mmCIF file of C-alpha atoms in Angstrom:
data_model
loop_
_atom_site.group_PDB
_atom_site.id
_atom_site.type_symbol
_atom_site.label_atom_id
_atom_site.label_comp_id
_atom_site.label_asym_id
_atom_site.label_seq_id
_atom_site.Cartn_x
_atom_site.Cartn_y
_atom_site.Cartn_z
ATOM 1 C CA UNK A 1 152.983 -34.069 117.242
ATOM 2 C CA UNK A 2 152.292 -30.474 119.117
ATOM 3 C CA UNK A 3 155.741 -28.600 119.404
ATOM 4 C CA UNK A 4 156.783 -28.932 123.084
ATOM 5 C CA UNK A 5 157.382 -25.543 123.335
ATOM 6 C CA UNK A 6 154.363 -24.044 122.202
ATOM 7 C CA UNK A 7 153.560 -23.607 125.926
ATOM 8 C CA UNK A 8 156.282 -21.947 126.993
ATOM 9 C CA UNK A 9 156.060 -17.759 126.011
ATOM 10 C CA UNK A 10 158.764 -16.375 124.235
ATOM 11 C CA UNK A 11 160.636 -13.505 126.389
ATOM 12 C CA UNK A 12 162.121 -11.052 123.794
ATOM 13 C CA UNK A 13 160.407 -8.041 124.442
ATOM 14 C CA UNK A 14 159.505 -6.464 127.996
ATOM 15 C CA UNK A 15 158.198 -3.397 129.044
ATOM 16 C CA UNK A 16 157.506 -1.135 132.283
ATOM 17 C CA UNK A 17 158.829 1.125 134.959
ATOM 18 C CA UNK A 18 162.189 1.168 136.588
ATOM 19 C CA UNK A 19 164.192 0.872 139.782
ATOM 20 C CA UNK A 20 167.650 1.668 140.392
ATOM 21 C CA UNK A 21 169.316 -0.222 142.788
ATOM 22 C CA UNK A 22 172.921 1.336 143.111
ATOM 23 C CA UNK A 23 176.308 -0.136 144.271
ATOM 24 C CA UNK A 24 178.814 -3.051 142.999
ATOM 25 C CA UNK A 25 179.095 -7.055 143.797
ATOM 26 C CA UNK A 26 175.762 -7.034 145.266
ATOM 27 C CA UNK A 27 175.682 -10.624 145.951
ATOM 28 C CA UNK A 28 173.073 -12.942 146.384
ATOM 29 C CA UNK A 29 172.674 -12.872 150.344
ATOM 30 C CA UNK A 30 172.191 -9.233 150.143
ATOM 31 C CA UNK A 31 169.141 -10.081 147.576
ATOM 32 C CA UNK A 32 167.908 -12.639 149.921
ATOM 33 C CA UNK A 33 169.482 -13.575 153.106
ATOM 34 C CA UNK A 34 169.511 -16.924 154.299
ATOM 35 C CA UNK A 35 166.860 -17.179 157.072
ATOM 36 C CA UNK A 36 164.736 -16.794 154.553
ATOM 37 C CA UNK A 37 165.331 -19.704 152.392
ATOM 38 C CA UNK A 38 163.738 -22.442 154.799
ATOM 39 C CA UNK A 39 160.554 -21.995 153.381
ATOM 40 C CA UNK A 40 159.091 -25.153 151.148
ATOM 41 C CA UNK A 41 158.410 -23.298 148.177
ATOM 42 C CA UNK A 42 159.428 -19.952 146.622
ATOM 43 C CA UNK A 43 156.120 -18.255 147.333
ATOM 44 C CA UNK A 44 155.935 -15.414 149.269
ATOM 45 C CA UNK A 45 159.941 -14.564 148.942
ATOM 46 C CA UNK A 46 159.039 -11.295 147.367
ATOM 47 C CA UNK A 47 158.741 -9.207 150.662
ATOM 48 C CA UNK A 48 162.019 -10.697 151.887
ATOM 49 C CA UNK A 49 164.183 -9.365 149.469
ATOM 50 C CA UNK A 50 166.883 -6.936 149.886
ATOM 51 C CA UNK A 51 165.379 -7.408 153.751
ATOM 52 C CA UNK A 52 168.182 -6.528 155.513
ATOM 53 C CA UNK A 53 168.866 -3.834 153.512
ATOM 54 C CA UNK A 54 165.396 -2.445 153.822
ATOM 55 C CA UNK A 55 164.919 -2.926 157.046
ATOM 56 C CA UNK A 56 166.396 -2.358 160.374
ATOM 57 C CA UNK A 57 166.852 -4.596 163.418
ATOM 58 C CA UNK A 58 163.081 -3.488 164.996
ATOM 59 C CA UNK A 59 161.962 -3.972 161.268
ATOM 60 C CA UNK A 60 161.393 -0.261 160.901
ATOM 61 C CA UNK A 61 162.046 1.017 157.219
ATOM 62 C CA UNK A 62 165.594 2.369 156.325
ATOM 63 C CA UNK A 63 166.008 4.280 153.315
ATOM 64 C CA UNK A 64 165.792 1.833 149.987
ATOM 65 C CA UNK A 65 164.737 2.312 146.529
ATOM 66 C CA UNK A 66 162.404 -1.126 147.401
ATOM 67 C CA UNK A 67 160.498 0.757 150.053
ATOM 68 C CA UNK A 68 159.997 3.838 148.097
ATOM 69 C CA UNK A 69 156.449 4.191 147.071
ATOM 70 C CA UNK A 70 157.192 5.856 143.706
ATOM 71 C CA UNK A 71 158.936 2.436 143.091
ATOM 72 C CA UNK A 72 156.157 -0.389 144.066
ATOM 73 C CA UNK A 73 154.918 -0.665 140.232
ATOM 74 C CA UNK A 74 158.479 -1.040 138.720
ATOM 75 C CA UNK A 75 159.156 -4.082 137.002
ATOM 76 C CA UNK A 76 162.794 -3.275 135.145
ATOM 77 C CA UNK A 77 166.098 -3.182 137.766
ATOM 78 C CA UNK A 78 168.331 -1.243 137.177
ATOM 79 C CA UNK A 79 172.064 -2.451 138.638
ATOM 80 C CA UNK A 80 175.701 -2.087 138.565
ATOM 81 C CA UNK A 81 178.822 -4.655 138.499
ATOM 82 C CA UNK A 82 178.829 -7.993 139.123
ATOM 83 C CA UNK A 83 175.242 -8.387 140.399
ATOM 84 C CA UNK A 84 174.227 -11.452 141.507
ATOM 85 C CA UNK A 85 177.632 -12.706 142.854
ATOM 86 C CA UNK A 86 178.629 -14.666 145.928
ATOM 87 C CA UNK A 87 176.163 -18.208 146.510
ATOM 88 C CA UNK A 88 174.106 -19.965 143.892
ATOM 89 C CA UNK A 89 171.306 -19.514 145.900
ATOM 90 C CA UNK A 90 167.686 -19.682 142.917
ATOM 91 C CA UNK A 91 166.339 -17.861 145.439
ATOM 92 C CA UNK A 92 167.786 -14.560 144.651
ATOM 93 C CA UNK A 93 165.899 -14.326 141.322
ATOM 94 C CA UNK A 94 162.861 -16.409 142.357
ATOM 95 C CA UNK A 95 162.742 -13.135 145.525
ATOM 96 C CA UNK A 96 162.641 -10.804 142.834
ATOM 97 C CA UNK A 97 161.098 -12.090 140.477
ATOM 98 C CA UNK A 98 157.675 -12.222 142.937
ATOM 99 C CA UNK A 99 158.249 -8.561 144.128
ATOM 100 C CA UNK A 100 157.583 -7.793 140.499
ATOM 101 C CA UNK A 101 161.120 -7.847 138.524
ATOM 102 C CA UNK A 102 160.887 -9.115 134.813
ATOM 103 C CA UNK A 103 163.749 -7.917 133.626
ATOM 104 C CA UNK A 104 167.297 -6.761 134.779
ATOM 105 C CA UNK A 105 169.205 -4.105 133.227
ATOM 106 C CA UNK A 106 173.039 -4.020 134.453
ATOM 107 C CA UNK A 107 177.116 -3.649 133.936
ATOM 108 C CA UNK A 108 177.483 -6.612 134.289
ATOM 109 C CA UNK A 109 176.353 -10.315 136.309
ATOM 110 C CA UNK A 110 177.336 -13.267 138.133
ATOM 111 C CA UNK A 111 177.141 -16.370 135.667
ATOM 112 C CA UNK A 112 175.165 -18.553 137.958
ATOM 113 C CA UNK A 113 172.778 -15.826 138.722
ATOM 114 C CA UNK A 114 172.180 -15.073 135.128
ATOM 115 C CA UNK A 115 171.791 -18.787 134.370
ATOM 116 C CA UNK A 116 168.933 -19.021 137.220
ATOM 117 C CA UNK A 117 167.348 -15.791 135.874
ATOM 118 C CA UNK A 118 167.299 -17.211 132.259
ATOM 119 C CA UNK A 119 165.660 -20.685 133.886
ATOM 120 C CA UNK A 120 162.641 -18.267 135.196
ATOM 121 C CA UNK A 121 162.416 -16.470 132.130
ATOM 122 C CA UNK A 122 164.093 -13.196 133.262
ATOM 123 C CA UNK A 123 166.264 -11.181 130.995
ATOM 124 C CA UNK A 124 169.591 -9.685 132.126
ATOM 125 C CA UNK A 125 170.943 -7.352 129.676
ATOM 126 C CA UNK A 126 174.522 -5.544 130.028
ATOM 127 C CA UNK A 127 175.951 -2.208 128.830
ATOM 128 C CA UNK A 128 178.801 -0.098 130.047
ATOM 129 C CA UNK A 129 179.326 1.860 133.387
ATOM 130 C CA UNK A 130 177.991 5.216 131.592
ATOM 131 C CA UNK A 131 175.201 4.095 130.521
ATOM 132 C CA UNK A 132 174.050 2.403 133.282
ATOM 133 C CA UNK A 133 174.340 5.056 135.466
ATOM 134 C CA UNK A 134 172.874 7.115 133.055
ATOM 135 C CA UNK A 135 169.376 5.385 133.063
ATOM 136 C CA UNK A 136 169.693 5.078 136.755
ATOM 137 C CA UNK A 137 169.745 8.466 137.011
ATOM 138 C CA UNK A 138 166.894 8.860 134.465
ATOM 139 C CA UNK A 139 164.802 6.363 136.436
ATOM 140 C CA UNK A 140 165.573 8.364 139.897
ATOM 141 C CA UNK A 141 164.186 11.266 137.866
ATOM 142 C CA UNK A 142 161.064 9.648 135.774
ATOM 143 C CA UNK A 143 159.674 6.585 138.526
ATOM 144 C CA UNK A 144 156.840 6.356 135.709
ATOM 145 C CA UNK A 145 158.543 6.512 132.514
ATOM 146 C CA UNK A 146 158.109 3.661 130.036
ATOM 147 C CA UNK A 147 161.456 1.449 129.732
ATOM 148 C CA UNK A 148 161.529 -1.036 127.078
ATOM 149 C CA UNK A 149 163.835 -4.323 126.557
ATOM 150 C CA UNK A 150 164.065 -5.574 123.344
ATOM 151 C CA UNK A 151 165.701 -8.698 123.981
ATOM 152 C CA UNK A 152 166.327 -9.805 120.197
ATOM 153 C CA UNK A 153 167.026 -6.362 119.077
ATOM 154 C CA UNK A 154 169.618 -6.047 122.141
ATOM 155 C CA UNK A 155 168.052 -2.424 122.857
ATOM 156 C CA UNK A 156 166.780 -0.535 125.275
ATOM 157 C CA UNK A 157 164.616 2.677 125.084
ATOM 158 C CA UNK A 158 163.592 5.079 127.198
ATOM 159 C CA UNK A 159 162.254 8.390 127.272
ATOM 160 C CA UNK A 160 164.434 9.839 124.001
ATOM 161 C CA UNK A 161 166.809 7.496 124.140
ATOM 162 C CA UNK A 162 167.701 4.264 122.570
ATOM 163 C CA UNK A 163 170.839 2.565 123.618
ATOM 164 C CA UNK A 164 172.340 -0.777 122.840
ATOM 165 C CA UNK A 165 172.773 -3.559 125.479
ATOM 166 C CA UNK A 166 174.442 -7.189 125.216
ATOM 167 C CA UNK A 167 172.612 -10.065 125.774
ATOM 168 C CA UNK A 168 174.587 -13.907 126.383
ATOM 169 C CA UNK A 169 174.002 -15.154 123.099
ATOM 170 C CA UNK A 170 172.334 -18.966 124.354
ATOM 171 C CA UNK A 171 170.254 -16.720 126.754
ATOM 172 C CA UNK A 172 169.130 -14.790 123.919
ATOM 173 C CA UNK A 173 168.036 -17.858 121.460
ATOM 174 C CA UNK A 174 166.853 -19.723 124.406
ATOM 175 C CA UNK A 175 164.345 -16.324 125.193
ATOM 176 C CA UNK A 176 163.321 -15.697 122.022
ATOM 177 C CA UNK A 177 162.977 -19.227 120.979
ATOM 178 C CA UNK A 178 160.751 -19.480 123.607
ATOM 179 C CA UNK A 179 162.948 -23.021 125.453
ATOM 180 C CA UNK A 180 164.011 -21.212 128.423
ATOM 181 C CA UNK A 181 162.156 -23.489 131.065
ATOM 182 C CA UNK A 182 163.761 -26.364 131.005
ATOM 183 C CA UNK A 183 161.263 -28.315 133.294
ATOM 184 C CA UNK A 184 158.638 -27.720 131.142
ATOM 185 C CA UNK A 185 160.451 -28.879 128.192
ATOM 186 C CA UNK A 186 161.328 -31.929 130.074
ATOM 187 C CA UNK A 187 157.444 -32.705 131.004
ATOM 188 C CA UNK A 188 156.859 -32.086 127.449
ATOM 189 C CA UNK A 189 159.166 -33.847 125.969
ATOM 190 C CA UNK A 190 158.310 -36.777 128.845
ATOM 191 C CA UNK A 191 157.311 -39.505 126.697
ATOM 192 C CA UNK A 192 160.148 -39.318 124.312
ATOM 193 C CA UNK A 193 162.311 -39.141 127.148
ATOM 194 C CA UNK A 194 160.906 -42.381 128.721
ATOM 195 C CA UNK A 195 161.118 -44.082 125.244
ATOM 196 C CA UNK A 196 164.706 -43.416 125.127
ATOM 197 C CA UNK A 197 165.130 -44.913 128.608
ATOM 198 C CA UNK A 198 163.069 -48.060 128.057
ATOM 199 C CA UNK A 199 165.473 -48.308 124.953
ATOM 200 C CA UNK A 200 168.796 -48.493 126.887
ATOM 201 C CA UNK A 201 169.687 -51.873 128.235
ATOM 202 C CA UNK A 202 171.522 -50.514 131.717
ATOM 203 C CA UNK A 203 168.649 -48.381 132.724
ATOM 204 C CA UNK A 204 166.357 -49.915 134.886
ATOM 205 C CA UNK A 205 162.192 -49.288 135.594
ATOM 206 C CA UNK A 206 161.546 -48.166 138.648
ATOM 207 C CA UNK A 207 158.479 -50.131 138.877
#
């Protein structure tokens, strides 16, 4: 039997350029306010996030790391505290994960958030207020400058520097092991799954 999760990629290393996106409790109607979660599915939700914060009421451009040009490449964030907070709303990471966001580099995140990050194979890596702000600042200075997040080392490096992060321990195995989507383990996993059904007298076939 294949191993059902030789389909899903293992996440423990990413790579890329930064953006800094400054302030505290950024919550997840800031990321991706709510008129823009009527849509069917999640594509397309890129260019909506952080909207309201990038935009004004005549939808002319107000001053945002998002809209900076040096910026339109980066795939590493760069946050504060308690990122993430606020609704449940999957559409917060599924926004940025389609502008381009692999991985999220912060002081620290709302649990939900981090859970629906994990579920789209996103990383979201902690370390203190100093060094945070730190590579913010080095990003700010170095829009092309290589940032790397070794998820099963716990590290990240960039330019000279090599600094240790935390990473949730289940979101860690569940990265590196490669079982972070749980849909697609549940497809895989499908017939076993009806077998153990078919095998329990109170569950009934929907046929």
């Amino acid at each position: 039997m294949s191993d059902p999760t030789e389909d899903i990629p293992s996440v423990d290393y990413v790579e890329g350029t930064g953006i800094p996106i400054r302030g505290n409790d950024i919550d997840t109607d800031q990321i991706i306010p709510a008129r823009f979660m009527k849509v069917v599915t999640f594509d397309g939700l890129g260019e909506f996030a952080f909207f309201d914060l990038r935009f004004d009421d005549e939808d002319e451009q107000k001053d945002h790391p998002m809209n900076e040009e040096r910026f339109q490449d980066a795939n590493v964030m760069v946050v504060n505290a308690n990122f993430g907070c606020g609704s449940s709303r999957e559409h917060a990471p599924q926004a940025l994960m389609r502008w381009g966001i692999d991985a999220i580099i912060g002081e620290s995140f709302a649990e939900i958030f981090a859970g629906n990050c994990l579920a789209l194979g996103i990383p979201t890596v902690t370390a203190d207020h100093e060094t945070i702000n730190a590579l913010q600042q080095w990003v700010d200075d170095n829009p092309d400058g290589d940032i790397e997040v070794d998820v099963r080392a716990e590290t990240v490096t960039y330019g000279d520097n090599e600094i240790s992060v935390s990473v949730d321990r289940a979101q860690r195995e569940a990265l590196v092991e490669g079982n972070w989507d749980t849909t697609a383990l549940m497809k895989a996993n499908q017939n076993a799954i009806q077998e153990t059904a078919d095998s329990l007298p109170y569950v009934e076939s929907a046929d």
